[in-house]
Coordinates of C-alpha atoms in Angstrom, one line a residue:
X54 CA 0.0 0.0 0.0
X55 CA 2.8 2.4 0.8
X56 CA 4.4 1.7 -2.5
X57 CA 1.0 2.4 -4.2
X58 CA 0.5 5.7 -2.4
X59 CA 4.0 6.8 -3.2
X60 CA 3.5 6.0 -6.9
X61 CA 0.2 7.9 -6.8
X62 CA 1.8 10.9 -5.2
X63 CA 4.6 10.8 -7.7
X64 CA 2.1 10.7 -10.6
X65 CA 0.1 13.6 -9.1
X66 CA 3.3 15.6 -8.6
X67 CA 4.4 15.0 -12.2
X68 CA 0.9 15.9 -13.4
X69 CA 0.8 19.0 -11.3
X70 CA 4.3 20.1 -12.4
X71 CA 3.5 19.4 -16.0
X72 CA 0.3 21.4 -15.7
X73 CA 2.0 24.3 -14.0
X74 CA 4.8 24.3 -16.5
X75 CA 2.4 24.2 -19.5
X76 CA 0.4 27.1 -18.0
X77 CA 3.5 29.1 -17.2
X78 CA 5.0 28.5 -20.6
X79 CA 1.7 29.7 -22.1
X80 CA 1.6 32.9 -20.0
X81 CA 1.5 35.9 -22.3
X82 CA 2.8 39.4 -21.8
X83 CA 0.2 42.0 -22.4
X84 CA 0.6 45.8 -22.6
X85 CA -2.5 48.0 -22.0
X86 CA -3.2 51.7 -21.3
X87 CA -4.8 53.2 -18.2
X88 CA -8.6 53.4 -19.0
X89 CA -9.0 57.0 -18.0
X90 CA -6.6 59.5 -19.6
X91 CA -5.0 62.1 -17.2
X92 CA -5.4 65.8 -18.0
X93 CA -2.0 67.0 -16.8
X94 CA -2.0 70.5 -18.1
X95 CA -4.5 73.2 -19.1
X96 CA -4.8 77.0 -19.2
X97 CA -7.2 79.8 -19.1
X98 CA -8.7 80.6 -22.5
X99 CA -6.9 83.5 -24.3
X100 CA -8.9 86.6 -25.0
X101 CA -9.7 85.8 -28.5
X102 CA -11.3 82.5 -27.4
X103 CA -13.2 84.2 -24.6
X104 CA -14.9 86.6 -27.0
X105 CA -16.5 84.0 -29.4
X106 CA -18.0 80.6 -29.6
X107 CA -16.1 79.1 -32.5
X108 CA -14.9 79.6 -36.1
X109 CA -12.1 81.8 -34.7
X110 CA -9.0 79.7 -34.7
X111 CA -7.6 76.2 -34.9
X112 CA -6.5 73.3 -32.7
X113 CA -3.7 70.9 -33.5
X114 CA -3.1 67.6 -31.6
X115 CA 0.2 65.7 -31.6
X116 CA 1.2 62.5 -29.9
X117 CA 4.5 61.2 -28.6
X118 CA 5.7 58.2 -26.6
X119 CA 7.6 59.2 -23.5
X120 CA 9.9 56.7 -21.9
X121 CA 11.7 57.6 -18.6
X122 CA 15.5 57.7 -19.1
X123 CA 16.0 55.1 -16.3
X124 CA 13.2 52.8 -17.6
X125 CA 13.9 49.4 -19.1
X126 CA 11.2 47.9 -21.3
X127 CA 12.1 44.2 -21.3
X128 CA 9.6 42.4 -23.5
X129 CA 9.5 38.7 -24.2
X130 CA 10.8 37.5 -20.8
X131 CA 8.5 35.0 -19.1
X132 CA 8.7 35.2 -15.3
X133 CA 8.3 31.4 -14.9
X134 CA 11.5 29.4 -15.2
X135 CA 13.2 32.2 -17.1
X136 CA 11.7 31.2 -20.5
X137 CA 11.5 33.8 -23.2
X138 CA 9.0 34.6 -26.0
X139 CA 8.8 37.1 -28.8
X140 CA 6.5 40.0 -28.1
X141 CA 5.2 42.5 -30.6
X142 CA 3.4 45.7 -29.7
X143 CA 1.7 48.4 -31.9
X144 CA 0.3 51.7 -30.6
X145 CA -2.2 53.5 -32.7
X146 CA -4.6 56.4 -32.4
X147 CA -8.1 56.7 -33.9
X148 CA -9.9 60.1 -34.0
X149 CA -13.5 60.9 -34.8
X150 CA -15.5 64.1 -35.1
X151 CA -12.6 66.2 -36.3
X152 CA -12.7 67.3 -39.9
X153 CA -9.5 65.5 -41.1
X154 CA -8.8 63.3 -44.0
X155 CA -8.0 60.3 -41.8
X156 CA -10.9 60.6 -39.4
X157 CA -12.0 57.2 -38.0
X158 CA -8.7 55.6 -39.2
X159 CA -6.4 53.7 -36.9
X160 CA -3.1 55.6 -37.3
X161 CA 0.0 53.7 -35.9
X162 CA 2.3 55.9 -33.9
X163 CA 4.9 53.5 -32.4
X164 CA 6.0 49.9 -32.3
X165 CA 8.0 47.6 -30.0
X166 CA 9.5 44.3 -31.2
X167 CA 11.5 42.0 -29.0
X168 CA 12.4 39.6 -31.8
X169 CA 16.0 38.5 -31.4
X170 CA 16.2 40.5 -28.1
X171 CA 13.8 38.7 -25.9
X172 CA 14.1 39.8 -22.3
X173 CA 16.5 42.7 -23.2
X174 CA 15.7 46.4 -22.9
X175 CA 14.3 47.6 -26.2
X176 CA 13.4 50.9 -27.6
X177 CA 10.3 51.8 -29.7
X178 CA 10.3 52.7 -33.3
X179 CA 8.6 56.1 -33.0
X180 CA 8.4 59.8 -34.0
X181 CA 6.3 62.7 -32.7
X182 CA 3.3 62.6 -34.9
X183 CA 0.6 65.1 -35.7
X184 CA -2.7 63.1 -35.5
X185 CA -5.0 66.2 -35.8
X186 CA -3.5 68.8 -38.1
X187 CA -4.6 72.5 -37.9
X188 CA -8.4 71.9 -37.6
X189 CA -10.8 74.8 -37.4
X190 CA -12.4 75.3 -34.0
X191 CA -16.1 74.7 -34.7
X192 CA -19.1 76.2 -33.0
X193 CA -19.4 75.3 -29.3
X194 CA -23.1 76.1 -29.3
X195 CA -23.9 72.7 -30.9
X196 CA -21.3 70.6 -29.0
X197 CA -22.2 67.7 -26.9
X198 CA -20.2 65.1 -24.9
X199 CA -18.9 62.4 -27.3
X200 CA -18.9 64.6 -30.4
X201 CA -15.1 64.3 -30.5
X202 CA -13.1 61.2 -29.6
X203 CA -9.4 60.3 -29.5
X204 CA -8.8 56.6 -28.8
X205 CA -5.5 55.1 -28.0
X206 CA -5.2 51.4 -29.0
X207 CA -2.4 49.2 -27.6
X208 CA -2.2 45.9 -29.3
X209 CA 0.3 43.2 -28.4
X210 CA 0.9 39.5 -29.4
X211 CA 3.3 36.7 -28.6
X212 CA 2.3 34.7 -31.7
X213 CA 5.2 34.7 -34.0
X214 CA 2.9 34.0 -37.0
X215 CA 1.5 37.5 -36.7
X216 CA 3.3 40.4 -38.5
X217 CA 1.8 43.1 -36.4
X218 CA 4.9 45.3 -36.1
X219 CA 5.7 45.0 -39.8
X220 CA 2.2 46.1 -40.9
X221 CA 2.3 49.1 -38.4
X222 CA 5.8 50.2 -39.5
X223 CA 4.9 50.2 -43.1
X224 CA 2.1 52.6 -42.3
X225 CA 4.4 54.8 -40.2
X226 CA 7.1 54.8 -42.9
X227 CA 4.5 55.8 -45.5
X228 CA 3.5 58.7 -43.3
X229 CA 7.1 59.8 -43.0
X230 CA 7.1 60.5 -46.7
X231 CA 5.0 63.5 -46.0
X232 CA 7.1 64.8 -43.1
X233 CA 7.1 68.6 -43.1
X234 CA 9.8 68.9 -40.4
X235 CA 12.6 66.7 -39.1
X236 CA 10.8 66.0 -35.8
X237 CA 7.2 65.7 -36.7
X238 CA 5.2 63.6 -39.1
X239 CA 2.2 65.5 -40.4
X240 CA -0.3 63.0 -41.6
X241 CA -2.6 65.7 -43.1
X242 CA -2.7 69.4 -43.6
X243 CA -5.5 71.9 -43.4
X244 CA -6.3 71.7 -47.1
X245 CA -4.4 68.7 -48.6
X246 CA -5.6 65.2 -49.0
X247 CA -2.2 63.7 -48.2
X248 CA -3.8 60.4 -47.1
X249 CA -5.0 59.7 -50.7
X250 CA -3.8 57.7 -52.5
X251 CA -0.3 57.0 -51.1
X252 CA -0.9 56.7 -47.4
X253 CA -4.5 55.6 -47.0
X254 CA -4.0 52.0 -48.3
X255 CA -1.2 51.4 -45.8
X256 CA -3.4 52.7 -42.9
X257 CA -6.3 50.5 -44.1
X258 CA -3.9 47.5 -44.5
X259 CA -2.8 47.8 -40.8
X260 CA -6.5 48.2 -39.7
X261 CA -7.6 45.1 -41.5
X262 CA -4.7 43.1 -40.2
X263 CA -4.9 44.3 -36.6
X264 CA -8.7 44.6 -36.4
X265 CA -9.3 41.2 -34.9
X266 CA -6.5 41.4 -32.3
X267 CA -7.3 41.9 -28.7
X268 CA -6.3 45.4 -27.6
X269 CA -6.5 47.7 -24.6
X270 CA -8.0 51.1 -25.2
X271 CA -8.2 54.5 -23.6
X272 CA -10.6 57.2 -24.8
X273 CA -10.5 61.0 -24.5
X274 CA -14.0 62.3 -24.8
X275 CA -14.2 65.9 -26.0
X276 CA -16.6 68.4 -27.6
X277 CA -16.1 71.9 -28.8
X278 CA -17.2 73.3 -25.4
X279 CA -14.5 71.3 -23.6
X280 CA -11.9 72.2 -26.2
X281 CA -12.5 75.9 -25.6
X282 CA -11.6 75.3 -21.9
X283 CA -8.1 74.9 -23.4
X284 CA -6.7 71.5 -22.4
X285 CA -3.0 71.4 -23.2
X286 CA -1.8 67.9 -22.3
X287 CA -3.2 64.5 -21.7
X288 CA -1.1 61.6 -20.5
X289 CA -2.0 57.9 -20.9
X290 CA 0.3 55.5 -18.9
X291 CA 0.8 52.1 -20.4
X292 CA 1.4 49.1 -18.2
X293 CA 2.9 45.6 -18.6
X294 CA 1.1 42.5 -17.2
X295 CA 1.1 38.7 -17.8
X296 CA -1.9 36.4 -18.2
X297 CA -2.5 33.9 -15.4
X298 CA -3.5 30.2 -15.8
X299 CA -6.3 30.0 -18.3
X300 CA -6.8 33.8 -18.5
X301 CA -6.9 35.4 -21.9
X302 CA -5.2 38.7 -22.9
X303 CA -8.7 40.3 -23.0
X304 CA -9.4 39.0 -19.5
X305 CA -6.2 40.4 -17.9
X306 CA -6.8 43.8 -19.6
X307 CA -10.4 44.0 -18.3
X308 CA -9.3 42.9 -14.8
X309 CA -6.5 45.3 -14.4
X310 CA -8.1 48.3 -16.0
X311 CA -11.0 48.0 -13.5
X312 CA -8.7 47.8 -10.5
X313 CA -5.7 49.6 -8.9
X314 CA -2.7 49.7 -11.1
X315 CA 0.8 49.0 -9.8
X316 CA 3.1 51.9 -10.7
X317 CA 6.0 49.4 -10.8
X318 CA 4.5 47.9 -13.9
X319 CA 4.2 51.2 -15.8
X320 CA 6.4 51.1 -18.9
X321 CA 5.9 54.4 -20.7
X322 CA 3.4 57.2 -21.3
X323 CA 1.6 58.3 -24.4
X324 CA 1.4 62.2 -24.4
X325 CA -1.2 64.0 -26.4
X326 CA -0.4 67.7 -26.8
X327 CA -3.0 70.3 -27.8
X328 CA -1.9 73.5 -29.5
X329 CA -4.2 76.4 -30.3
X330 CA -3.5 78.8 -33.1
X331 CA -5.3 82.1 -33.9
X332 CA -4.3 82.1 -37.6
X333 CA -2.5 79.9 -40.0
X334 CA -0.6 82.9 -41.2
X335 CA 1.0 83.6 -37.9
X336 CA 3.3 81.0 -36.3
X337 CA 2.8 82.3 -32.8
X338 CA 0.8 79.6 -31.0
X339 CA -1.6 80.9 -28.4
X340 CA -2.1 84.6 -27.7
X341 CA -4.6 87.5 -27.4
X342 CA -4.1 89.1 -30.8
X343 CA -7.3 89.9 -32.7
X344 CA -5.6 89.2 -36.0
X345 CA -2.0 88.2 -36.9
X346 CA 0.7 90.7 -37.3
X347 CA 0.4 92.7 -40.5
X348 CA 3.7 91.5 -41.9
X349 CA 2.4 87.9 -41.7
X350 CA -0.7 88.7 -43.6
X351 CA 0.8 90.1 -46.7
X352 CA -0.7 89.0 -50.0
X353 CA 2.4 87.0 -51.1
X354 CA 2.4 85.0 -47.9
X355 CA -1.3 84.4 -47.7
X356 CA -2.0 83.2 -51.2
X357 CA 1.1 80.9 -51.3
X358 CA -0.1 78.9 -48.3
X359 CA 0.7 76.0 -47.6
X360 CA 3.8 75.9 -49.8
X361 CA 4.1 72.2 -49.7
X362 CA 5.2 70.0 -52.7
X363 CA 2.3 68.4 -54.4
X364 CA -0.4 70.6 -52.8
X365 CA -2.2 73.4 -54.4
X366 CA -1.9 76.8 -52.7
X367 CA -4.8 79.0 -51.8
X368 CA -4.5 81.1 -55.0
X369 CA -4.6 78.0 -57.1
X370 CA -7.7 76.6 -55.3
X371 CA -9.6 79.9 -55.6
X372 CA -8.8 80.2 -59.3
X373 CA -9.3 76.6 -60.2
X374 CA -12.6 77.2 -62.1
X375 CA -13.0 78.6 -65.6
X376 CA -13.5 81.5 -65.7
X377 CA -11.7 81.9 -62.4
X378 CA -13.0 83.8 -59.5
X379 CA -10.3 86.4 -60.0
X380 CA -11.5 86.9 -63.6
X381 CA -15.1 87.2 -62.3
X382 CA -14.1 89.9 -59.9
X383 CA -12.6 92.1 -62.7
X384 CA -15.5 91.4 -65.0
X385 CA -18.0 94.4 -64.9
X386 CA -20.8 92.2 -66.2
X387 CA -20.5 89.9 -63.2
X388 CA -22.4 90.4 -59.9
X389 CA -19.7 91.4 -57.4
X390 CA -21.6 90.4 -54.4
X391 CA -22.2 86.9 -55.8
X392 CA -18.6 86.5 -56.7
X393 CA -17.4 87.5 -53.2
X394 CA -20.0 85.1 -51.7
X395 CA -18.5 82.3 -53.8
X396 CA -15.0 83.2 -52.7
X397 CA -16.2 83.1 -49.1
X398 CA -17.9 79.8 -49.4
X399 CA -14.8 78.2 -51.0
X400 CA -12.6 79.5 -48.2
X401 CA -15.0 78.2 -45.6
X402 CA -16.0 74.8 -47.0
X403 CA -13.0 73.6 -49.2
X404 CA -10.0 75.2 -47.4
X405 CA -11.8 75.3 -44.1
X406 CA -10.3 78.6 -42.9
X407 CA -11.5 80.3 -39.7
X408 CA -13.5 83.6 -39.9
X409 CA -10.5 85.8 -39.3
X410 CA -8.4 84.0 -41.9
X411 CA -11.2 84.2 -44.4
X412 CA -11.1 88.0 -44.0
X413 CA -7.3 88.1 -44.4
X414 CA -7.5 85.8 -47.5
X415 CA -10.3 87.7 -49.2
X416 CA -8.3 90.9 -48.8
X417 CA -5.2 89.3 -50.3
X418 CA -7.1 87.6 -53.1
X419 CA -8.9 90.8 -54.2
X420 CA -5.6 92.7 -54.0
X421 CA -4.1 90.2 -56.4
X422 CA -7.1 90.0 -58.7
X423 CA -7.5 93.8 -59.0
X424 CA -3.7 94.4 -59.1
X425 CA -4.2 97.1 -56.4
X426 CA -4.6 97.4 -52.7
X427 CA -6.7 100.6 -53.0
X428 CA -10.0 98.9 -53.8
X429 CA -11.4 99.3 -50.2
X430 CA -11.7 103.0 -51.0
X431 CA -14.0 102.2 -54.0
X432 CA -17.5 100.9 -54.5
X433 CA -16.1 97.4 -54.9
X434 CA -15.7 97.2 -51.1
X435 CA -19.4 97.8 -50.3
X436 CA -20.6 95.7 -53.2
X437 CA -18.3 92.8 -52.3
X438 CA -19.3 92.7 -48.6
X439 CA -23.0 93.5 -48.9
X440 CA -23.9 90.0 -47.6
X441 CA -20.6 89.6 -45.6
X442 CA -20.7 92.5 -43.2
X443 CA -18.6 90.7 -40.6
X444 CA -15.8 90.0 -43.0
X445 CA -15.8 93.5 -44.3
X446 CA -15.6 94.9 -40.8
X447 CA -12.7 92.6 -39.9
X448 CA -10.8 93.9 -42.9
X449 CA -11.5 97.4 -41.9
X450 CA -10.4 96.7 -38.4
X451 CA -7.2 94.9 -39.4
X452 CA -6.0 97.0 -42.3
X453 CA -7.9 100.3 -41.9
X454 CA -10.1 101.6 -44.6
X455 CA -8.3 103.8 -47.1
X456 CA -4.7 104.7 -47.7
X457 CA -2.9 105.9 -44.6
X458 CA 0.0 107.8 -46.0
X459 CA -1.9 110.6 -47.9
X460 CA -3.4 111.5 -44.5
X461 CA 0.0 112.3 -43.1
X462 CA 1.6 115.7 -44.0
X463 CA 5.1 115.5 -45.5
X464 CA 6.5 117.8 -42.9
X465 CA 5.7 120.1 -39.9
X466 CA 5.9 123.4 -41.9
X467 CA 3.6 125.2 -39.5
X468 CA 5.9 124.4 -36.6
X469 CA 9.3 124.9 -38.1
X470 CA 11.5 122.5 -40.1
X471 CA 10.9 118.8 -40.3
X472 CA 12.2 117.0 -37.3
X473 CA 14.8 114.1 -37.8
X474 CA 12.5 111.8 -35.7
X475 CA 9.4 112.5 -37.9
X476 CA 10.1 109.7 -40.4
X477 CA 10.2 107.2 -37.4
X478 CA 6.9 108.5 -36.2
X479 CA 5.4 108.4 -39.7
X480 CA 6.5 104.8 -40.1
X481 CA 4.6 103.5 -37.1
X482 CA 2.0 105.7 -35.5
X483 CA -0.3 106.4 -38.5
X484 CA -0.7 102.7 -39.1
X485 CA -1.9 102.3 -35.5
X486 CA -4.3 105.3 -35.9
X487 CA -5.7 103.8 -39.1
X488 CA -6.8 100.7 -37.1
X489 CA -8.6 103.0 -34.6
X490 CA -10.2 104.8 -37.6
X491 CA -11.3 101.5 -39.0
X492 CA -13.1 100.6 -35.8
X493 CA -14.7 104.0 -35.2
X494 CA -16.2 104.0 -38.8
X495 CA -17.8 100.5 -38.4
X496 CA -21.6 100.7 -38.5
X497 CA -21.9 98.6 -35.3
X498 CA -19.9 96.3 -33.0
X499 CA -17.3 99.0 -32.4
X500 CA -17.2 98.2 -28.7
X501 CA -16.3 94.5 -29.2
X502 CA -13.9 95.3 -32.0
X503 CA -12.0 97.8 -29.9
X504 CA -11.8 95.4 -27.0
X505 CA -10.3 92.8 -29.2
X506 CA -7.9 95.2 -30.8
X507 CA -6.8 96.5 -27.4
X508 CA -6.4 92.9 -26.0
X509 CA -9.1 93.3 -23.3
X510 CA -7.3 96.3 -21.7
X511 CA -9.2 99.4 -20.9
X512 CA -8.0 102.9 -21.8
X513 CA -8.0 106.3 -20.2
X514 CA -10.7 108.4 -22.0
X515 CA -10.9 112.1 -21.6
X516 CA -13.8 114.1 -23.1
X517 CA -13.1 117.8 -22.7
X518 CA -16.4 118.8 -24.3
X519 CA -18.5 116.3 -22.1
X520 CA -20.6 115.6 -25.2
X521 CA -19.0 112.6 -26.8
X522 CA -20.8 109.6 -25.2
X523 CA -24.0 108.4 -26.9
X524 CA -25.0 105.2 -25.1
X525 CA -27.9 104.5 -27.4
X526 CA -25.4 104.0 -30.3
X527 CA -23.2 101.7 -28.3
X528 CA -25.5 98.6 -28.7
X529 CA -23.8 95.5 -30.1
X530 CA -26.0 94.7 -33.1
X531 CA -25.6 91.3 -34.8
X532 CA -26.2 91.2 -38.5
X533 CA -28.7 88.6 -39.9
X534 CA -27.3 85.4 -41.3
X535 CA -26.7 85.6 -45.0
X536 CA -27.0 83.0 -47.8
X537 CA -23.2 83.0 -48.1
X538 CA -22.6 82.4 -44.5
X539 CA -22.0 85.9 -43.1
X540 CA -23.3 86.2 -39.6
X541 CA -22.5 89.7 -38.4
X542 CA -19.2 91.0 -37.1
X543 CA -19.4 89.7 -33.5
X544 CA -22.7 87.7 -33.6
X545 CA -21.4 85.0 -31.3
X546 CA -19.5 87.2 -28.9
X547 CA -19.9 86.7 -25.2
X548 CA -19.3 89.4 -22.7
X549 CA -15.8 90.0 -21.3
X550 CA -15.4 88.8 -17.7
X551 CA -14.6 92.4 -16.7
X552 CA -16.2 95.6 -18.0
X553 CA -14.1 98.1 -19.9
X554 CA -16.1 101.3 -19.2
X555 CA -13.8 103.7 -21.0
X556 CA -13.6 101.7 -24.1
X557 CA -17.4 101.5 -24.1
X558 CA -17.6 105.3 -23.9
X559 CA -15.0 105.8 -26.6
X560 CA -16.7 103.4 -29.0
X561 CA -20.2 104.8 -28.4
X562 CA -20.1 107.5 -31.1
X563 CA -20.4 106.5 -34.8
X564 CA -17.8 108.3 -36.9
X565 CA -18.3 108.6 -40.7
X566 CA -14.9 109.9 -41.6
X567 CA -11.5 110.2 -39.9
X568 CA -8.1 111.4 -41.1
X569 CA -5.7 114.3 -40.9
X570 CA -3.2 112.2 -39.0
X571 CA -0.6 114.6 -37.5
X572 CA 2.2 114.9 -34.9
X573 CA 2.1 118.2 -33.0
X574 CA 5.2 118.3 -30.9
X575 CA 7.2 121.3 -29.7
X576 CA 10.6 119.7 -30.3
X577 CA 12.3 116.6 -31.8
X578 CA 12.7 114.8 -28.5
X579 CA 9.0 114.6 -27.9
X580 CA 8.6 113.2 -31.4
X581 CA 9.6 109.8 -29.9
X582 CA 6.4 109.7 -27.8
X583 CA 3.9 107.2 -29.4
X584 CA 1.1 109.8 -29.9
X585 CA -0.9 111.0 -32.8
X586 CA -3.6 113.6 -33.6
X587 CA -6.6 113.1 -35.9
X588 CA -9.8 114.8 -36.9
X589 CA -13.1 112.9 -37.0
X590 CA -16.5 113.7 -38.5
X591 CA -19.5 112.1 -36.8
X592 CA -22.9 111.3 -38.3
X593 CA -24.2 114.7 -37.1
X594 CA -21.6 116.5 -39.0
X595 CA -19.7 117.5 -35.9
X596 CA -15.9 117.6 -36.1
X597 CA -13.8 116.2 -33.2
X598 CA -10.2 116.3 -32.4
X599 CA -8.8 113.0 -31.2
X600 CA -5.5 112.5 -29.5
X601 CA -4.3 108.9 -29.3
X602 CA -1.5 107.8 -27.1
X603 CA -0.1 104.3 -27.4
X604 CA 1.9 102.1 -24.9
X605 CA 5.7 102.3 -24.9
X606 CA 5.8 98.5 -24.8
X607 CA 5.5 96.7 -28.2
X608 CA 3.3 95.5 -29.6
X609 CA 1.6 98.8 -28.9
X610 CA -2.0 99.1 -27.8
X611 CA -4.0 102.2 -27.1
X612 CA -3.3 103.7 -23.7
X613 CA -5.5 106.8 -23.8
X614 CA -7.7 108.8 -26.1
X615 CA -8.7 112.5 -25.6
X616 CA -11.5 114.2 -27.6
X617 CA -12.9 117.7 -27.9
X618 CA -15.1 119.4 -30.5
X619 CA -13.5 121.6 -33.2
X620 CA -15.1 124.7 -34.6
X621 CA -14.2 126.8 -37.6
X622 CA -11.5 129.3 -36.7
X623 CA -10.3 127.9 -33.4
X624 CA -6.7 127.0 -32.9
X625 CA -7.0 123.3 -33.9
X626 CA -8.9 124.2 -37.1
X627 CA -6.2 126.6 -38.1
X628 CA -3.4 124.2 -37.3
X629 CA -4.8 121.4 -39.4
X630 CA -5.8 123.8 -42.2
X631 CA -2.2 124.9 -42.7
X632 CA -1.0 121.3 -43.4
X633 CA -0.7 119.8 -46.9
X634 CA -2.1 116.2 -46.9
X635 CA -1.8 115.8 -50.6
X636 CA -4.3 114.9 -53.3
X637 CA -7.2 112.6 -52.6
X638 CA -6.9 113.2 -48.8
X639 CA -10.2 113.4 -46.9
X640 CA -8.9 115.9 -44.4
X641 CA -10.2 119.0 -46.3
X642 CA -13.6 117.4 -46.5
X643 CA -13.7 117.0 -42.7
X644 CA -12.5 120.6 -42.1
X645 CA -15.2 121.9 -44.4
X646 CA -17.8 120.5 -41.9
X647 CA -16.6 122.5 -38.9
X648 CA -19.3 124.9 -37.7
X649 CA -18.6 128.6 -37.2

């Protein structure tokens, strides 16, 4: 009997050891992401985002795999009996709701492969990759949770028959063909269908191959309301685990994602970074500027965008028809308003520019088509923007209506010889004054436009005549929607968090004409003060003197504005009358309205 029991125990021991060994040898390494992404960085919305509800800028999202310098990712080492196995890992991102060419496509971003290096520290094949290119910020009024999704998929396998890494790397390599910089793979651009036909088949090939594999996922749920709260960085940790006994890879992922995760098993982190851009024509990322710097919105820069091989630029897209839109603009038999509406629609739906960039591009395109930048002074301006009042007003705000230089006298003849510092004053201050003029001559929305131009900063306002403010004219009136998509200059504007009472007073009066830009200084030293003088004619034919002082710090904004009424024969009237503003200047017209 003892011999029998000893044999039986031996059989059970052999059986148990065999079973344990078989289960251990079948244990599989699994990588999976934390189910809930971590919002690790955000910021307060900039001014330009606070003043609107969408269609005012762009968001760009990039992804990168971050591995701590001291970390060792040892794939393929089985903890039982020191056995080794080949492990392949592919990380990919799938987005939905964003208007991109690869929406709802699984885009590989990195791979790990322990083949030939089982149990050793391995590095991923990866590059920083732009998964959401510059994409227009859409209206947050219609947003709801789940409208926008970014899903990280982590797939891993120990089956040597699978070519998971190979398929993923082919797709990543194909994307690298379209790299616009040494460090970033840009899968798409704002207006180019880069994914077709060269890249899309490789992405779809990876999707088809990996679609049936078990993967761990982590989802960032967004909508346009949440985007406008300005998330900057999400982090998704990725962990390593092994299956136990008869547990499948799907089982272990489900079990661990629902429980507490061991920080010792964390291997690396996928970082998603959000960048916000006011304009595609200004490389500065986030900031309070109403529109980009003037030097960045010159015609040659705007119409040449995006300047990438194989992609049409904006000018080519707008002139792709026959006859072209540029030809229609210069054709007197064509309806100017309809042509401008067609330009606007193309910029909005095909190139998907934001509202400010549509204004900049329309100005540049019409400059090019008419071979002149003087057209805002002609009937073409009012005809073009009859249905697009908001766009016309943005152009007036950004560029100033009319030519600036004819409104500046060549010298200070009434006050002695020309000062050496006068050319410096003339090169900067009149341009700033032209922006103020552009706002004061808007039919409505002057208050909101001036707040934007001045970056939400109030001014000192002095009314020596105590007759300037007209609150009834200071209403923000939204234009009605038009067939071409115009919606009024600031139709979706929400109030600033703090009131700017002096800007409200200053913008309350409607000005029909403004000009006579001058520098009245007693000596050349004071010529360096950022100050300018101008005359303004209101809707009641009253003439006003305006004295604008700008900040010393650049970029300059308005610091103070002083006003007083001007009458025929007073000192100010005589001073401006003695200046020569050249032909076509509107200064004499303003002076002729001064009452006696």
